Coordinates of C-alpha atoms in Angstrom, one line a residue:
X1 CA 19.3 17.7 10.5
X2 CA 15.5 17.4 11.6
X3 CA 14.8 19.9 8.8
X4 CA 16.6 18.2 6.5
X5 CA 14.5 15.4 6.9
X6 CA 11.4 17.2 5.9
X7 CA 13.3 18.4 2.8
X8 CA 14.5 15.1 1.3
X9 CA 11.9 12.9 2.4
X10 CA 8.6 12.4 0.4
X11 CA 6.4 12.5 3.6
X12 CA 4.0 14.7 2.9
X13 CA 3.4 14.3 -0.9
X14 CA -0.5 14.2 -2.1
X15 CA 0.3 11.8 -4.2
X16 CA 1.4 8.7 -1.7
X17 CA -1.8 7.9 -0.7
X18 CA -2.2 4.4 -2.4
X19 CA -6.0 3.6 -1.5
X20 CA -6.0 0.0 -2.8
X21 CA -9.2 -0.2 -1.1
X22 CA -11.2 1.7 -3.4
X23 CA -10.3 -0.8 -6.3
X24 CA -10.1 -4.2 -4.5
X25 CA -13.8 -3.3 -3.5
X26 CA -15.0 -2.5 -7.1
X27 CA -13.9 -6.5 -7.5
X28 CA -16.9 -7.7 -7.0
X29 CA -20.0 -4.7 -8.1
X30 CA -22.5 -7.1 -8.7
X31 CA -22.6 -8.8 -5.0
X32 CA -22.4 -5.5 -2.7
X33 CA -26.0 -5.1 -2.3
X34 CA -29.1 -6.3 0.4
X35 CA -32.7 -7.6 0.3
X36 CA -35.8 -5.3 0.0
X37 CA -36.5 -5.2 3.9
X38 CA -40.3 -6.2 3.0
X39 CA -38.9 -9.6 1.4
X40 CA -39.5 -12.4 3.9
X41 CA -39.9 -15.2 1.2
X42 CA -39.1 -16.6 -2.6
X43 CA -40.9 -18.6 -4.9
X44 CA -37.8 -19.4 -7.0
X45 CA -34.2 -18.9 -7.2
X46 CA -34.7 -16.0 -9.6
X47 CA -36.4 -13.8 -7.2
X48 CA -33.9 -15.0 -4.4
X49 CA -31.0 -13.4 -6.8
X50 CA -32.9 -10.5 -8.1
X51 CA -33.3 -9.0 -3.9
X52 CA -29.8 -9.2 -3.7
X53 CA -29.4 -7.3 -6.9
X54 CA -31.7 -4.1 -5.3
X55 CA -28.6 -2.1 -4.1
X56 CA -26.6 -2.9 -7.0
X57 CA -26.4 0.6 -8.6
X58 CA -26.2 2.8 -5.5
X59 CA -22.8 0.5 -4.4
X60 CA -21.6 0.7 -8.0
X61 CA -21.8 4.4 -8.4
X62 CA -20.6 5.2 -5.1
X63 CA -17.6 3.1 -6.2
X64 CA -17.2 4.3 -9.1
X65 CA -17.5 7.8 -7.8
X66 CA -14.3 7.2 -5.1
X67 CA -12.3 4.9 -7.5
X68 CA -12.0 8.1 -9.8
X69 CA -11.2 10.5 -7.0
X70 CA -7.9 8.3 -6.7
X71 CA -7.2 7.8 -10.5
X72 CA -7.8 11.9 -10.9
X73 CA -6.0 13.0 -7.9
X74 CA -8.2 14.7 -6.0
X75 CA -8.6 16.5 -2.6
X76 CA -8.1 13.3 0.2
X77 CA -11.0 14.3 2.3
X78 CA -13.2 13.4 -0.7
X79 CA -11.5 10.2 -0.7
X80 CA -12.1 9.9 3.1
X81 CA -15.6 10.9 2.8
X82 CA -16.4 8.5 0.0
X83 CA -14.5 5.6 2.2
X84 CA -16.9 6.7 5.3
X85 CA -19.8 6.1 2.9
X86 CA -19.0 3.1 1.7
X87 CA -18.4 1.1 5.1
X88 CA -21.9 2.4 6.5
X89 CA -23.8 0.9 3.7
X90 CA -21.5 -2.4 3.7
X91 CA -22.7 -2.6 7.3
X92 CA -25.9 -1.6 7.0
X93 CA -26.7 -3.7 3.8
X94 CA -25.1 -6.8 6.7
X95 CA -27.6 -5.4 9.2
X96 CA -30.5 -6.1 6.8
X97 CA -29.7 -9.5 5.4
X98 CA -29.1 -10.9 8.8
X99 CA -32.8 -9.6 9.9
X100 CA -34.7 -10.4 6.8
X101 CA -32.9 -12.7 4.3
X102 CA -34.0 -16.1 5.5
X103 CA -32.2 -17.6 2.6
X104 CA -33.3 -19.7 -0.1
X105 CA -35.3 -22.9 1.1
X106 CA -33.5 -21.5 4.5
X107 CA -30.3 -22.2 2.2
X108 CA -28.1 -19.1 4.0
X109 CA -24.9 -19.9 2.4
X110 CA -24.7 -17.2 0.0
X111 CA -25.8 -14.7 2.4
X112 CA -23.5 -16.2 5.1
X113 CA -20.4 -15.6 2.7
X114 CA -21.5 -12.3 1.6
X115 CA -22.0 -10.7 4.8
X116 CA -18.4 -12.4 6.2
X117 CA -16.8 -11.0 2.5
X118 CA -18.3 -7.4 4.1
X119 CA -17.3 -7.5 7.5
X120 CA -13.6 -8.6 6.2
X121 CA -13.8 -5.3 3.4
X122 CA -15.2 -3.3 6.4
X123 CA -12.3 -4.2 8.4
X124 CA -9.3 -3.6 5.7
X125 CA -10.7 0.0 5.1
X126 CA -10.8 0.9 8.8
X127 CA -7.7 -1.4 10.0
X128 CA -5.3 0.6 8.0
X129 CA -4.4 -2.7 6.4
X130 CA -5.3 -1.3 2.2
X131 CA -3.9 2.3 3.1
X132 CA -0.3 2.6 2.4
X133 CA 1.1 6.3 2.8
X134 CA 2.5 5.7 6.5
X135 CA 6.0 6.1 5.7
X136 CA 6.7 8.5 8.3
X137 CA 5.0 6.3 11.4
X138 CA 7.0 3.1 9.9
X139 CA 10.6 5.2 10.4
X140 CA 10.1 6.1 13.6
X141 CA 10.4 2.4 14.5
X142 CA 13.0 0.2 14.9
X143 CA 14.2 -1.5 11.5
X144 CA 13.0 -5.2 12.9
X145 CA 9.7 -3.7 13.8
X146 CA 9.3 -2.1 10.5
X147 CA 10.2 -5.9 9.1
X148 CA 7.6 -7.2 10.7
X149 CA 4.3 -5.1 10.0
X150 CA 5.5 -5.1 6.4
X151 CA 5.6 -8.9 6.3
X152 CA 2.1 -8.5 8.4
X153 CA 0.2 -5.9 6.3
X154 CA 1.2 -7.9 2.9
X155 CA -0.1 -11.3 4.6
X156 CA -3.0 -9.6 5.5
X157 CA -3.8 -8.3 2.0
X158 CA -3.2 -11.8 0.6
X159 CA -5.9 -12.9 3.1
X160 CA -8.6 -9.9 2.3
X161 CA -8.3 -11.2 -1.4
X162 CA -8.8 -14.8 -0.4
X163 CA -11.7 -13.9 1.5
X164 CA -12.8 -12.7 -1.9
X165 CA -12.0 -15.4 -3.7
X166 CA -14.0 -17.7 -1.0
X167 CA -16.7 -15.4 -1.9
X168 CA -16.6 -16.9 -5.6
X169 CA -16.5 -19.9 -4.5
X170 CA -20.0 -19.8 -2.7
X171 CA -21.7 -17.9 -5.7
X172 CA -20.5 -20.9 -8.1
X173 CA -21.5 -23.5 -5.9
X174 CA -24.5 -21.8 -5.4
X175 CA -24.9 -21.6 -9.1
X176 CA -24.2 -25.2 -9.4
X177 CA -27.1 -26.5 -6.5
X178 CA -30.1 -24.6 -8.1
X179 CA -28.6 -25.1 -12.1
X180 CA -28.8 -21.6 -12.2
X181 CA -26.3 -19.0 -13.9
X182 CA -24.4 -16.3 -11.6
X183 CA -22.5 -13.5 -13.4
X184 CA -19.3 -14.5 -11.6
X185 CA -15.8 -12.7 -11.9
X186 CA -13.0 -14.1 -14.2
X187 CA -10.0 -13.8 -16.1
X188 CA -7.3 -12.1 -14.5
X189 CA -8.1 -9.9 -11.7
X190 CA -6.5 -6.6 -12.4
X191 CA -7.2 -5.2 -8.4
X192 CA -5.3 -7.8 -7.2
X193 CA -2.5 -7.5 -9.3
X194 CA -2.5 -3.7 -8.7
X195 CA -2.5 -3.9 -5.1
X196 CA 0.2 -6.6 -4.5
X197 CA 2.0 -3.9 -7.2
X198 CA 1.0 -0.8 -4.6
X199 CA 2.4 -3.0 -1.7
X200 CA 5.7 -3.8 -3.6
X201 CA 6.5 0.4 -4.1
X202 CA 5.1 0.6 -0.3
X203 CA 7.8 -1.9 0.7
X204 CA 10.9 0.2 -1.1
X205 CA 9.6 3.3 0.3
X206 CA 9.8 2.1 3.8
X207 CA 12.9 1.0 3.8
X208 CA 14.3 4.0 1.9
X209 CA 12.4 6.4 4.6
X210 CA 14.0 4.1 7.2
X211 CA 17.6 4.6 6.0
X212 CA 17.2 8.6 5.7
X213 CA 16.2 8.5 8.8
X214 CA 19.0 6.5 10.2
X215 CA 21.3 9.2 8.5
X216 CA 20.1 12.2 10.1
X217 CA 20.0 10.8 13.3
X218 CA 23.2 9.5 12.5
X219 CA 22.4 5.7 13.9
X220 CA 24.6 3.5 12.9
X221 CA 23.7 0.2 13.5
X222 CA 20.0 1.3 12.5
X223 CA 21.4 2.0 9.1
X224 CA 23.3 -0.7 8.7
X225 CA 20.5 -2.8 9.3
X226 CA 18.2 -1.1 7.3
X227 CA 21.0 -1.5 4.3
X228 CA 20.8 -5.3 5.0
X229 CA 16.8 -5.0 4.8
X230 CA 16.9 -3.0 1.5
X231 CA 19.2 -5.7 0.0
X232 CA 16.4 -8.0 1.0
X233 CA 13.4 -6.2 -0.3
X234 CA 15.3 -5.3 -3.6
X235 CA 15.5 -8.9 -4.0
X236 CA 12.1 -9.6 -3.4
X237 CA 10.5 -6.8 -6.0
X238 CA 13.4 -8.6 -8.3
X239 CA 12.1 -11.7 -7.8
X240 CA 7.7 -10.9 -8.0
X241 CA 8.3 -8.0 -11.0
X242 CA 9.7 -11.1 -12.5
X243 CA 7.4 -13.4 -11.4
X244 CA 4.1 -10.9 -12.4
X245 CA 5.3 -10.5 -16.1
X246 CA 2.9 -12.8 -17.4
X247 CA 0.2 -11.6 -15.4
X248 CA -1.2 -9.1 -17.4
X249 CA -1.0 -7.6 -20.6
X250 CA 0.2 -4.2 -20.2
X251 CA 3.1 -4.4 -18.3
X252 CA 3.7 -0.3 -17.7
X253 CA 3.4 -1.0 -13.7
X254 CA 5.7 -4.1 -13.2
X255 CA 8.1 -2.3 -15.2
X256 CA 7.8 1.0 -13.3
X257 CA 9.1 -0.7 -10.0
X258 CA 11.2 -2.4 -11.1
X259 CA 12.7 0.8 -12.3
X260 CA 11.8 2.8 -9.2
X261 CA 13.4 0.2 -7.0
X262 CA 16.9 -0.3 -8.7
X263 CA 17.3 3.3 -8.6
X264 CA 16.5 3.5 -4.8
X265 CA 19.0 0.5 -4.5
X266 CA 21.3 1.6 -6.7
X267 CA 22.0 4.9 -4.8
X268 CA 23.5 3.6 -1.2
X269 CA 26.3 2.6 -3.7
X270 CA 27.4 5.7 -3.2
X271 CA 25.3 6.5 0.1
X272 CA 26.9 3.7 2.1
X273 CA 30.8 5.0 1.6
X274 CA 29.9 8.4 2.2
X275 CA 28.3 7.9 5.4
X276 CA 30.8 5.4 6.4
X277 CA 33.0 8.7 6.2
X278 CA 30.7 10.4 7.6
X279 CA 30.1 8.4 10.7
X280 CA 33.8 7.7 10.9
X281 CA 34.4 11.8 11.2
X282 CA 31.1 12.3 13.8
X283 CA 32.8 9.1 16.5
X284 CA 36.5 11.1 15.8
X285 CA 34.9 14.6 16.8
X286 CA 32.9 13.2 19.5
X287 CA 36.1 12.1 21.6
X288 CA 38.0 15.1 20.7
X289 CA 35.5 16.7 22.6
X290 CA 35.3 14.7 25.6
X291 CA 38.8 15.3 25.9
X292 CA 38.2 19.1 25.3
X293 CA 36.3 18.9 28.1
X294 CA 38.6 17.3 30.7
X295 CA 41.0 20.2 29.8
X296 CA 44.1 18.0 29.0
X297 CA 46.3 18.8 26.5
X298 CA 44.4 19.4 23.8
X299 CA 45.1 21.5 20.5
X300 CA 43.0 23.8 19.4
X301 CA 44.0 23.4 15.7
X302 CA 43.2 20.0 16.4
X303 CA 39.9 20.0 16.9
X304 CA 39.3 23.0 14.8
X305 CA 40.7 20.4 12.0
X306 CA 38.5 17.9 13.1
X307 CA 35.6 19.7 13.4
X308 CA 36.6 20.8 9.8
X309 CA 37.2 17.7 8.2
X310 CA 34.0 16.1 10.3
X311 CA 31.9 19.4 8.2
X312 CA 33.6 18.1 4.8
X313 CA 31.7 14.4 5.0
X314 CA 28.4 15.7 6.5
X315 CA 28.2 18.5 3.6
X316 CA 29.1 15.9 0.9
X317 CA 26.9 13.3 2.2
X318 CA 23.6 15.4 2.3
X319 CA 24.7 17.3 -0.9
X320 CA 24.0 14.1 -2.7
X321 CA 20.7 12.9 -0.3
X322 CA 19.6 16.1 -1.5
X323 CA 20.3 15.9 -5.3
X324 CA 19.1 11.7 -5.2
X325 CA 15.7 13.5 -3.8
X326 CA 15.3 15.5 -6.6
X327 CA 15.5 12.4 -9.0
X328 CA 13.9 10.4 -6.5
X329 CA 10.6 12.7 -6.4
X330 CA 10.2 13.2 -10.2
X331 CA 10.0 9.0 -10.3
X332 CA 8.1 9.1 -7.3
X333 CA 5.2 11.0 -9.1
X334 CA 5.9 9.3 -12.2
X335 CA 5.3 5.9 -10.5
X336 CA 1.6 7.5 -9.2
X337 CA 1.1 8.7 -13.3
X338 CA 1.6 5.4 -14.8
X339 CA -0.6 3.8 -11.9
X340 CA -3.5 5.7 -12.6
X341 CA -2.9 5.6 -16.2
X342 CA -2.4 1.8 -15.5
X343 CA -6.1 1.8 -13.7
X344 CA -7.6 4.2 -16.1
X345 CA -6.9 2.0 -19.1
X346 CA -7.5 -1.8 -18.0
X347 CA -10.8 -1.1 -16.7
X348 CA -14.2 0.5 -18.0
X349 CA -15.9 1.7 -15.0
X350 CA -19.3 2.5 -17.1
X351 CA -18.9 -1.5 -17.4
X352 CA -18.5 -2.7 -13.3

């Protein structure tokens, strides 16, 4: 049944690495960048601005340079190795504003909120917290365990994107101070959307992981629980998919889970009864051989029935996992196609 596992589960797959780092980051292009280390004072706020603009391009091009190694697909350990490059310049752009930007008129607030909007970026990327392929860890544990991190990495993503938005609020009351005019972000912010998207298919993945594995380790109350917690979670996409339809203009991505996650829901109609039956056959076999073994009176065409029968509901229950996973993968990729496609179309990187 281990094996089987492997075969119907989506562990592995290049695609489920959902890297919502790479595109939260690009969020604000203009801002990731340090003084010239000779600067040690300003004679206006122009100057002040124009030293923070110094590592504009390298940041922007490195970003744009990992952003498209997730919307083309390519090899992870590119991905890795841009990630890697990313967090040692976010910390060493925070190691040279804290030694040599003295602020405007010893003003650090700008500085202050850029640096904390690093360390918390620089934190997501190596916390695990933006990186949501770990569907195999998150079945290994128990169903109110896996409850809890998803509750936790979702509230931690909601406060990484208010740490951003905190950020906007220091440029524009920097702006307002000096009367001068800071390119700041607005409309609607498309990262953000896609990422509480990413988390949403994250979420249904989990859950769907969790219940595969409760069947082949044939756990009842695990699955049974995890049933309860898909019910719940289904609700929830219902409810935000709902919710996010006014968000944004093209719409391909809140419709695509809402897709993907009635067709993972709608499945255990048929999943639940047959395990039911299956579990039903597994506890009838398992006394028939405990009274096997205490040499009673036992009949051999008995068990040999039971073991039969017991055969029947395991066959037709993985039979169908089996078949569900072939439907399951093709929207499974397709979910990763309209993503990029989603990405790919709704933002210009030559523009960031």
């Amino acid at each position: 049944m281990k094996n089987l596992l492997h075969k119907i589960c989506p562990l592995n797959c290049p695609q489920a690495l959902i890297r919502i780092v790479i595109f939260t980051v690009i969020l604000f292009p203009t801002t990731l960048f340090s003084q010239d280390t000779n600067s040690s004072g300003y004679r206006n706020i122009k100057s002040y601005l124009a030293d923070f603009e110094k590592n504009k391009l390298f940041v922007k091009n490195s970003l744009i340079e990992y952003s498209t190694t997730i919307i083309e697909n390519q090899a992870i350990t590119r991905s890795d190795a841009s990630s890697i490059r990313i967090v040692d310049k976010l910390k060493k752009i925070n190691t040279i504003l804290r030694r040599f930007d003295k602020g405007f008129k010893k003003n650090t607030t700008l500085r202050d909120s850029f640096i904390k909007m690093n360390e918390k970026t620089i934190e997501c990327i190596t916390n695990g917290t933006l990186i949501l392929n770990d569907y195999e860890l998150q079945s290994s544990k128990n169903i109110n365990e896996v409850q809890l991190n998803l509750t936790q990495r979702e509230a931690n993503l909601v406060s990484y994107f208010n740490e951003l938005r905190r950020y906007e609020t220091s440029k524009k009351d920097f702006e307002h101070l000096y009367n001068v005019n800071i390119k700041n972000f607005s409309g609607i912010n498309l990262f953000e959307y896609n990422a509480y998207q990413n988390i949403l298919f994250y979420k249904i993945n989990v859950i769907d992981q969790k219940i595969l594995v409760a069947i082949t380790c044939i756990k009842k109350d695990e699955f049974i629980a995890s049933i309860v917690a898909l019910e719940n979670i289904y609700q929830e996409i219902a409810k935000k998919t709902n919710y996010y339809k006014n968000d944004y203009k093209d719409v391909s991505l809140n419709q695509v889970n809402k897709v993907y996650a009635k067709y993972i829901y709608d499945q255990n109609e048929v999943i639940i009864p047959l395990f039911n039956d299956f579990i039903k056959e597994y506890e009838s076999l398992q006394i028939l051989k405990e009274v096997k073994t205490l040499e009673t009176a036992f009949s051999t065409a008995q068990y040999n029935k039971a073991v039969k029968s017991y055969n029947f509901s395991k066959n037709k229950l993985f039979d169908y996992l089996k078949v569900v996973q072939v439907n399951k993968n093709k929207m499974y990729d397709n979910w990763f196609t309209i993503n990029r496609a989603f990405l790919k179309n709704n933002i210009k990187l030559d523009d960031i």
